[in-house]
């Protein structure tokens, strides 16, 4: 089948996986303070390496990343042979690789210029969210993304705090309406989450041809809500599937998400026939390619498209018998059923053995980093206030 496309993650955060999973208001109370202490060029490299091998083993052939030091993520992607859209974060407060949003934009432009001709890497801007950036910076990124012809990834319509702060900034507008009104919505934008959207917001997403990354595990685990994806699909919006970061979901292969996507939307619609398996599989492949505006190259096995292919083991006990391949994939499969992974015509995993990376040394390095986390932020208890 076509390789899976993970339309939203923060790969390097694998080194923080299973930390403080259920802290309320976790992004502001835990993750931002943790990142201000622990994010470094080295951490980004170690975490990205771990994420890359996890995704290859789970059948992800293209992923979309938003983080810091994306040039470091790019080096790991280049080396291991994956395909990726890598967005350098822009945020208004000081972070590890920029003192403010202007420096973040400058970092992103340098990164984009460095990687714009890479055959497997699409460099991009990643403004964190509307409420963590100013109107001026969001407009500047929109303009630069047109000039440089690169994507813009952003968390959009995700949280109560975002809605409140944007309403305050605009006299009551929704985040999607605000983005449209400031000229920051267009076909370069990939919006992660889009949970808190009404009919009008969805019409704007369609009108501006925005891609949406649906992250069901992260959204249910954080209790933020269920994005109205069945309505989005009816409206013809480009919806793909993502995992969100490994502190949120907590695994990185979208194959593990299919089950929940199918079931939660049935429950949400109180309709057993809603979100059938073929629709879920399409969301993980062609839908995700469409969300990235890359459907001419990715998402299906067709002549003329790039050779990103995975082979699923149909003889694993949990896959036998297979009357319907779509139902088997959605209700029965998991990442460990992927047997071979091919990107750009090159085998990256054969019979579950990685061919372009040393799994043991990558895991050992991640465990060493976790020991530093244990000795510092965990031992001192200094992160959660
Ligand atoms: Zn995210």
Tab-separated table of C-alpha atoms and ligand atoms in Angstrom:
chain	number	residue	atom	x	y	z
A	1	UNK	CA	0.000	0.000	0.000
A	2	UNK	CA	1.124	3.659	-0.253
A	3	UNK	CA	3.340	4.820	2.607
A	4	UNK	CA	1.552	6.569	5.452
A	5	UNK	CA	1.814	10.349	5.763
A	6	UNK	CA	1.898	11.801	9.275
A	7	UNK	CA	0.671	15.361	8.752
A	8	UNK	CA	1.509	16.719	12.209
A	9	UNK	CA	4.171	15.935	14.760
A	10	UNK	CA	7.022	17.270	16.845
A	11	UNK	CA	9.471	14.428	16.244
A	12	UNK	CA	12.247	15.436	18.625
A	13	UNK	CA	9.903	15.325	21.621
A	14	UNK	CA	10.235	11.532	21.657
A	15	UNK	CA	12.867	12.038	24.387
A	16	UNK	CA	10.115	13.487	26.637
A	17	UNK	CA	7.576	10.732	25.955
A	18	UNK	CA	5.559	9.578	29.007
A	19	UNK	CA	6.478	12.632	31.080
A	20	UNK	CA	3.598	14.284	32.942
A	21	UNK	CA	0.944	12.919	30.620
A	22	UNK	CA	-2.070	14.109	32.569
A	23	UNK	CA	-1.037	17.522	33.939
A	24	UNK	CA	-3.916	19.992	33.365
A	25	UNK	CA	-3.046	22.992	31.123
A	26	UNK	CA	0.079	20.998	30.337
A	27	UNK	CA	1.428	23.041	27.418
A	28	UNK	CA	1.827	26.164	29.534
A	29	UNK	CA	2.425	24.604	32.951
A	30	UNK	CA	4.771	21.808	31.890
A	31	UNK	CA	5.897	21.616	28.252
A	32	UNK	CA	7.024	25.221	27.658
A	33	UNK	CA	9.022	25.300	30.969
A	34	UNK	CA	10.489	21.844	30.248
A	35	UNK	CA	11.523	22.913	26.762
A	36	UNK	CA	13.135	26.117	28.009
A	37	UNK	CA	15.426	23.935	30.164
A	38	UNK	CA	16.061	20.946	27.917
A	39	UNK	CA	15.815	21.852	24.218
A	40	UNK	CA	19.191	22.004	22.488
A	41	UNK	CA	20.637	21.128	19.109
A	42	UNK	CA	21.753	17.781	20.555
A	43	UNK	CA	18.336	17.002	22.065
A	44	UNK	CA	16.680	17.742	18.709
A	45	UNK	CA	19.059	15.382	16.894
A	46	UNK	CA	18.661	12.537	19.417
A	47	UNK	CA	14.871	12.865	19.517
A	48	UNK	CA	14.529	13.094	15.735
A	49	UNK	CA	16.639	9.989	15.224
A	50	UNK	CA	14.395	8.045	17.598
A	51	UNK	CA	11.254	9.400	15.902
A	52	UNK	CA	12.593	8.531	12.450
A	53	UNK	CA	13.187	4.879	13.282
A	54	UNK	CA	9.829	4.613	15.036
A	55	UNK	CA	8.060	6.025	11.977
A	56	UNK	CA	9.914	3.821	9.484
A	57	UNK	CA	9.008	0.794	11.613
A	58	UNK	CA	5.392	1.976	11.690
A	59	UNK	CA	5.094	2.552	7.947
A	60	UNK	CA	5.278	6.347	7.876
A	61	UNK	CA	7.170	7.448	4.756
A	62	UNK	CA	6.502	11.220	4.973
A	63	UNK	CA	6.072	13.320	8.087
A	64	UNK	CA	5.322	16.931	8.856
A	65	UNK	CA	7.297	18.402	11.727
A	66	UNK	CA	7.116	21.611	13.763
A	67	UNK	CA	9.985	22.271	16.147
A	68	UNK	CA	13.240	24.112	16.840
A	69	UNK	CA	16.649	23.570	15.179
A	70	UNK	CA	14.860	22.061	12.159
A	71	UNK	CA	18.149	22.047	10.256
A	72	UNK	CA	19.222	19.370	12.737
A	73	UNK	CA	16.035	17.348	12.059
A	74	UNK	CA	16.731	17.786	8.337
A	75	UNK	CA	20.185	16.225	8.693
A	76	UNK	CA	18.659	13.121	10.313
A	77	UNK	CA	15.936	12.858	7.637
A	78	UNK	CA	18.474	13.297	4.841
A	79	UNK	CA	20.690	10.577	6.299
A	80	UNK	CA	18.037	7.961	7.049
A	81	UNK	CA	16.195	8.404	3.737
A	82	UNK	CA	12.711	9.513	4.877
A	83	UNK	CA	10.606	12.224	3.247
A	84	UNK	CA	9.515	15.191	5.385
A	85	UNK	CA	8.037	18.659	5.488
A	86	UNK	CA	10.032	20.400	8.219
A	87	UNK	CA	8.748	23.618	9.761
A	88	UNK	CA	10.963	25.879	11.828
A	89	UNK	CA	8.962	27.223	14.787
A	90	UNK	CA	8.219	30.897	15.234
A	91	UNK	CA	6.920	31.999	18.632
A	92	UNK	CA	6.798	35.321	20.468
A	93	UNK	CA	8.757	34.362	23.593
A	94	UNK	CA	12.452	33.325	23.893
A	95	UNK	CA	13.155	29.707	22.865
A	96	UNK	CA	16.306	27.644	22.436
A	97	UNK	CA	17.134	28.813	18.912
A	98	UNK	CA	15.607	32.317	18.836
A	99	UNK	CA	15.122	35.198	21.293
A	100	UNK	CA	11.868	36.335	19.676
A	101	UNK	CA	9.647	35.874	16.601
A	102	UNK	CA	11.870	38.040	14.380
A	103	UNK	CA	14.853	35.823	15.104
A	104	UNK	CA	12.661	32.740	14.569
A	105	UNK	CA	11.639	34.035	11.130
A	106	UNK	CA	15.272	34.754	10.268
A	107	UNK	CA	16.248	31.224	11.373
A	108	UNK	CA	13.425	29.773	9.268
A	109	UNK	CA	14.395	31.752	6.143
A	110	UNK	CA	18.023	30.588	6.427
A	111	UNK	CA	16.853	26.989	6.890
A	112	UNK	CA	14.474	27.254	3.914
A	113	UNK	CA	17.203	28.622	1.666
A	114	UNK	CA	19.524	25.828	2.766
A	115	UNK	CA	17.038	23.014	1.984
A	116	UNK	CA	14.714	24.343	-0.731
A	117	UNK	CA	16.215	22.117	-3.443
A	118	UNK	CA	16.447	18.904	-1.422
A	119	UNK	CA	14.714	15.982	-3.206
A	120	UNK	CA	13.011	14.613	-0.052
A	121	UNK	CA	12.857	17.560	2.348
A	122	UNK	CA	10.403	20.451	2.026
A	123	UNK	CA	11.453	23.227	4.417
A	124	UNK	CA	8.643	25.354	5.873
A	125	UNK	CA	7.561	27.986	8.393
A	126	UNK	CA	5.858	26.841	11.592
A	127	UNK	CA	4.312	29.738	13.514
A	128	UNK	CA	3.284	27.944	16.725
A	129	UNK	CA	-0.299	29.265	16.882
A	130	UNK	CA	-2.246	32.509	16.302
A	131	UNK	CA	-2.234	33.478	20.007
A	132	UNK	CA	1.511	32.833	20.476
A	133	UNK	CA	2.384	35.150	17.569
A	134	UNK	CA	1.481	38.761	16.750
A	135	UNK	CA	-0.673	39.756	13.780
A	136	UNK	CA	2.370	41.427	12.189
A	137	UNK	CA	4.473	38.272	12.423
A	138	UNK	CA	1.702	36.044	11.062
A	139	UNK	CA	1.298	38.432	8.120
A	140	UNK	CA	5.036	38.557	7.524
A	141	UNK	CA	5.194	34.736	7.438
A	142	UNK	CA	2.218	34.592	5.032
A	143	UNK	CA	4.009	36.998	2.680
A	144	UNK	CA	7.373	35.217	2.905
A	145	UNK	CA	5.769	31.790	2.350
A	146	UNK	CA	4.335	33.064	-0.958
A	147	UNK	CA	7.650	34.561	-2.032
A	148	UNK	CA	9.645	31.446	-1.101
A	149	UNK	CA	6.850	29.052	-2.184
A	150	UNK	CA	6.903	26.970	1.011
A	151	UNK	CA	4.236	25.593	3.385
A	152	UNK	CA	3.145	27.132	6.695
A	153	UNK	CA	2.180	24.821	9.527
A	154	UNK	CA	0.237	26.204	12.487
A	155	UNK	CA	-1.784	24.900	15.459
A	156	UNK	CA	-5.245	26.349	14.777
A	157	UNK	CA	-8.585	26.276	16.618
A	158	UNK	CA	-7.103	23.919	19.177
A	159	UNK	CA	-7.530	25.344	22.674
A	160	UNK	CA	-9.858	27.421	24.875
A	161	UNK	CA	-6.969	29.744	25.704
A	162	UNK	CA	-6.351	30.392	21.995
A	163	UNK	CA	-10.046	31.159	21.428
A	164	UNK	CA	-10.171	33.518	24.407
A	165	UNK	CA	-6.986	35.379	23.502
A	166	UNK	CA	-7.940	35.780	19.836
A	167	UNK	CA	-11.443	36.922	20.812
A	168	UNK	CA	-9.828	39.514	23.089
A	169	UNK	CA	-7.430	40.616	20.324
A	170	UNK	CA	-10.210	40.986	17.739
A	171	UNK	CA	-13.392	41.854	19.613
A	172	UNK	CA	-14.857	38.362	19.387
A	173	UNK	CA	-13.573	36.653	16.240
A	174	UNK	CA	-12.755	32.953	16.015
A	175	UNK	CA	-9.110	31.969	15.339
A	176	UNK	CA	-9.985	30.813	11.782
A	177	UNK	CA	-11.906	34.018	11.031
A	178	UNK	CA	-9.026	36.077	12.436
A	179	UNK	CA	-6.446	34.261	10.276
A	180	UNK	CA	-8.619	34.811	7.191
A	181	UNK	CA	-9.127	38.501	7.982
A	182	UNK	CA	-5.406	39.244	8.423
A	183	UNK	CA	-4.593	37.536	5.098
A	184	UNK	CA	-2.869	34.525	6.662
A	185	UNK	CA	-5.042	31.738	5.202
A	186	UNK	CA	-4.181	30.281	1.811
A	187	UNK	CA	-3.273	27.031	0.085
A	188	UNK	CA	0.183	26.978	1.721
A	189	UNK	CA	-1.324	26.550	5.204
A	190	UNK	CA	-1.594	23.222	7.024
A	191	UNK	CA	-3.713	23.736	10.133
A	192	UNK	CA	-3.182	21.253	12.927
A	193	UNK	CA	-6.278	20.241	14.952
A	194	UNK	CA	-9.122	22.554	13.808
A	195	UNK	CA	-11.249	21.256	16.683
A	196	UNK	CA	-13.104	24.433	17.635
A	197	UNK	CA	-14.556	25.333	14.258
A	198	UNK	CA	-18.141	26.197	13.311
A	199	UNK	CA	-19.795	26.013	9.881
A	200	UNK	CA	-18.484	29.438	8.937
A	201	UNK	CA	-14.921	28.543	9.964
A	202	UNK	CA	-15.093	25.334	7.933
A	203	UNK	CA	-16.365	27.273	4.915
A	204	UNK	CA	-13.326	29.557	5.257
A	205	UNK	CA	-10.969	26.549	5.419
A	206	UNK	CA	-12.557	25.315	2.195
A	207	UNK	CA	-12.580	28.738	0.533
A	208	UNK	CA	-8.862	29.307	1.217
A	209	UNK	CA	-7.992	25.680	0.369
A	210	UNK	CA	-6.295	25.093	3.746
A	211	UNK	CA	-5.046	21.601	4.639
A	212	UNK	CA	-6.142	20.162	7.998
A	213	UNK	CA	-4.166	17.716	10.146
A	214	UNK	CA	-6.546	15.624	12.258
A	215	UNK	CA	-4.944	14.291	15.463
A	216	UNK	CA	-7.530	12.101	17.166
A	217	UNK	CA	-5.356	10.538	19.907
A	218	UNK	CA	-3.872	13.823	21.051
A	219	UNK	CA	-7.274	15.551	20.990
A	220	UNK	CA	-9.038	12.849	22.987
A	221	UNK	CA	-6.186	12.391	25.482
A	222	UNK	CA	-6.103	16.130	26.150
A	223	UNK	CA	-9.928	16.152	26.337
A	224	UNK	CA	-10.014	19.122	23.959
A	225	UNK	CA	-12.738	17.679	21.766
A	226	UNK	CA	-13.384	15.969	18.466
A	227	UNK	CA	-12.764	17.924	15.274
A	228	UNK	CA	-15.909	17.786	13.054
A	229	UNK	CA	-14.095	15.802	10.390
A	230	UNK	CA	-17.154	14.114	8.876
A	231	UNK	CA	-18.553	17.582	8.099
A	232	UNK	CA	-15.170	18.755	6.813
A	233	UNK	CA	-15.032	15.823	4.395
A	234	UNK	CA	-18.589	16.567	3.214
A	235	UNK	CA	-17.486	20.131	2.497
A	236	UNK	CA	-14.506	18.888	0.484
A	237	UNK	CA	-11.849	20.200	2.893
A	238	UNK	CA	-8.397	18.631	2.572
A	239	UNK	CA	-8.132	16.493	5.738
A	240	UNK	CA	-5.134	14.321	6.565
A	241	UNK	CA	-4.127	12.326	9.596
A	242	UNK	CA	-1.468	13.211	12.149
A	243	UNK	CA	-0.284	11.918	15.490
A	244	UNK	CA	0.821	15.223	17.060
A	245	UNK	CA	3.964	15.050	19.176
A	246	UNK	CA	4.979	11.980	21.180
A	247	UNK	CA	4.129	13.741	24.457
A	248	UNK	CA	0.557	13.975	23.173
A	249	UNK	CA	-0.420	10.814	21.368
A	250	UNK	CA	2.132	9.015	22.357
A	251	UNK	CA	3.266	7.051	19.309
A	252	UNK	CA	4.191	8.358	15.895
A	253	UNK	CA	2.713	5.979	13.378
A	254	UNK	CA	-0.674	6.939	12.045
A	255	UNK	CA	-1.391	3.219	11.603
A	256	UNK	CA	-2.058	3.178	15.364
A	257	UNK	CA	-4.543	6.058	14.953
A	258	UNK	CA	-6.844	4.496	12.363
A	259	UNK	CA	-8.818	2.491	14.903
A	260	UNK	CA	-9.597	5.510	17.067
A	261	UNK	CA	-10.476	7.705	14.062
A	262	UNK	CA	-13.032	5.150	12.917
A	263	UNK	CA	-14.543	4.595	16.345
A	264	UNK	CA	-14.612	8.112	17.801
A	265	UNK	CA	-16.361	9.574	14.751
A	266	UNK	CA	-18.977	6.825	14.883
A	267	UNK	CA	-19.556	7.624	18.533
A	268	UNK	CA	-19.564	11.370	17.930
A	269	UNK	CA	-22.135	10.982	15.120
A	270	UNK	CA	-24.040	8.209	16.960
A	271	UNK	CA	-23.898	6.339	13.679
A	272	UNK	CA	-22.241	2.967	13.178
A	273	UNK	CA	-21.957	3.653	9.440
A	274	UNK	CA	-20.095	6.955	9.892
A	275	UNK	CA	-16.377	7.106	9.000
A	276	UNK	CA	-16.124	3.713	7.260
A	277	UNK	CA	-12.697	2.003	7.063
A	278	UNK	CA	-12.054	3.002	3.440
A	279	UNK	CA	-12.489	6.678	4.384
A	280	UNK	CA	-10.082	6.292	7.319
A	281	UNK	CA	-7.418	4.606	5.168
A	282	UNK	CA	-7.856	7.281	2.541
A	283	UNK	CA	-7.371	9.999	5.184
A	284	UNK	CA	-4.059	8.392	6.187
A	285	UNK	CA	-2.790	8.260	2.575
A	286	UNK	CA	-4.400	10.338	-0.221
A	287	UNK	CA	-6.173	12.652	2.218
A	288	UNK	CA	-2.878	13.423	3.925
A	289	UNK	CA	-1.196	13.996	0.553
A	290	UNK	CA	-4.029	16.417	-0.302
A	291	UNK	CA	-3.667	18.205	3.049
A	292	UNK	CA	-0.036	18.884	2.063
A	293	UNK	CA	-1.027	19.822	-1.524
A	294	UNK	CA	1.252	17.000	-2.670
A	295	UNK	CA	-1.419	14.699	-4.110
A	296	UNK	CA	0.242	14.808	-7.520
A	297	UNK	CA	3.318	13.047	-6.054
A	298	UNK	CA	2.228	11.128	-2.947
A	299	UNK	CA	-0.649	9.239	-1.344
A	300	UNK	CA	-1.398	6.437	-3.818
A	301	UNK	CA	0.398	3.781	-5.858
A	302	UNK	CA	0.107	5.109	-9.381
A	303	UNK	CA	2.394	5.424	-12.346
A	304	UNK	CA	4.245	8.722	-12.261
A	305	UNK	CA	4.082	9.124	-8.484
A	306	UNK	CA	6.997	8.830	-6.076
A	307	UNK	CA	7.830	5.301	-4.900
A	308	UNK	CA	6.884	5.569	-1.224
A	309	UNK	CA	5.516	2.122	-0.439
A	310	UNK	CA	4.920	-0.082	2.598
A	311	UNK	CA	4.217	-3.788	2.827
A	312	UNK	CA	1.869	-4.996	5.556
A	313	UNK	CA	2.241	-8.529	6.869
A	314	UNK	CA	-1.153	-10.082	6.180
A	315	UNK	CA	-0.124	-13.316	7.896
A	316	UNK	CA	0.276	-11.851	11.402
A	317	UNK	CA	-2.257	-13.527	13.727
A	318	UNK	CA	-4.162	-10.260	14.212
A	319	UNK	CA	-4.586	-9.863	10.440
A	320	UNK	CA	-5.969	-13.315	9.620
A	321	UNK	CA	-8.321	-13.823	7.864
A	322	UNK	CA	-8.622	-10.710	5.682
A	323	UNK	CA	-12.068	-10.499	4.112
A	324	UNK	CA	-11.782	-6.712	3.905
A	325	UNK	CA	-8.297	-5.156	3.760
A	326	UNK	CA	-9.689	-1.760	4.829
A	327	UNK	CA	-11.448	-3.161	7.912
A	328	UNK	CA	-8.374	-5.251	8.747
A	329	UNK	CA	-6.149	-2.153	8.604
A	330	UNK	CA	-8.470	0.104	10.586
A	331	UNK	CA	-9.853	-2.227	13.253
A	332	UNK	CA	-7.074	-4.797	13.545
A	333	UNK	CA	-3.650	-3.566	12.454
A	334	UNK	CA	-0.898	-1.830	14.388
A	335	UNK	CA	2.517	-0.432	13.517
A	336	UNK	CA	4.322	-3.707	14.104
A	337	UNK	CA	2.419	-5.259	11.179
A	338	UNK	CA	4.533	-3.214	8.758
A	339	UNK	CA	7.095	-5.533	7.228
A	340	UNK	CA	8.949	-3.449	4.620
A	341	UNK	CA	9.207	0.336	4.189
A	342	UNK	CA	10.351	1.953	0.933
A	343	UNK	CA	10.913	5.679	0.388
A	344	UNK	CA	11.834	7.142	-2.993
A	345	UNK	CA	12.339	3.623	-4.325
A	346	UNK	CA	14.836	2.763	-1.600
A	347	UNK	CA	14.292	0.096	1.062
A	348	UNK	CA	14.619	1.635	4.535
A	349	UNK	CA	13.297	-1.434	6.372
A	350	UNK	CA	13.288	-5.032	5.196
A	351	UNK	CA	11.632	-7.761	7.256
A	352	UNK	CA	11.524	-5.292	10.193
A	353	UNK	CA	15.279	-4.695	10.051
A	354	UNK	CA	16.348	-1.091	9.513
A	355	UNK	CA	18.798	-0.759	6.645
A	356	UNK	CA	19.827	2.905	6.919
A	357	UNK	CA	20.165	3.348	10.690
A	358	UNK	CA	21.498	1.537	13.721
A	359	UNK	CA	18.447	1.005	15.905
A	360	UNK	CA	20.405	-0.089	18.990
A	361	UNK	CA	22.669	2.942	19.117
A	362	UNK	CA	19.801	5.381	18.501
A	363	UNK	CA	17.802	3.873	21.372
A	364	UNK	CA	20.849	3.849	23.665
A	365	UNK	CA	21.472	7.532	22.946
A	366	UNK	CA	17.822	8.380	23.693
A	367	UNK	CA	18.045	6.472	26.975
A	368	UNK	CA	21.196	8.375	27.946
A	369	UNK	CA	19.347	11.618	27.270
A	370	UNK	CA	16.408	10.396	29.380
A	371	UNK	CA	18.857	9.856	32.241
A	372	UNK	CA	19.857	13.523	31.985
A	373	UNK	CA	16.148	14.435	32.177
A	374	UNK	CA	15.785	12.221	35.261
A	375	UNK	CA	18.799	13.780	36.970
A	376	UNK	CA	17.768	17.350	36.260
A	377	UNK	CA	14.118	18.321	35.811
A	378	UNK	CA	12.631	15.197	37.389
A	379	UNK	CA	14.977	14.993	40.416
A	380	UNK	CA	14.586	18.677	41.208
A	381	UNK	CA	10.843	18.760	40.504
A	382	UNK	CA	11.450	22.232	39.133
A	383	UNK	CA	9.275	22.126	36.045
A	384	UNK	CA	5.733	21.703	37.349
A	385	UNK	CA	4.820	24.691	39.492
B	1	LIG	ZN1	1.258	19.901	17.800
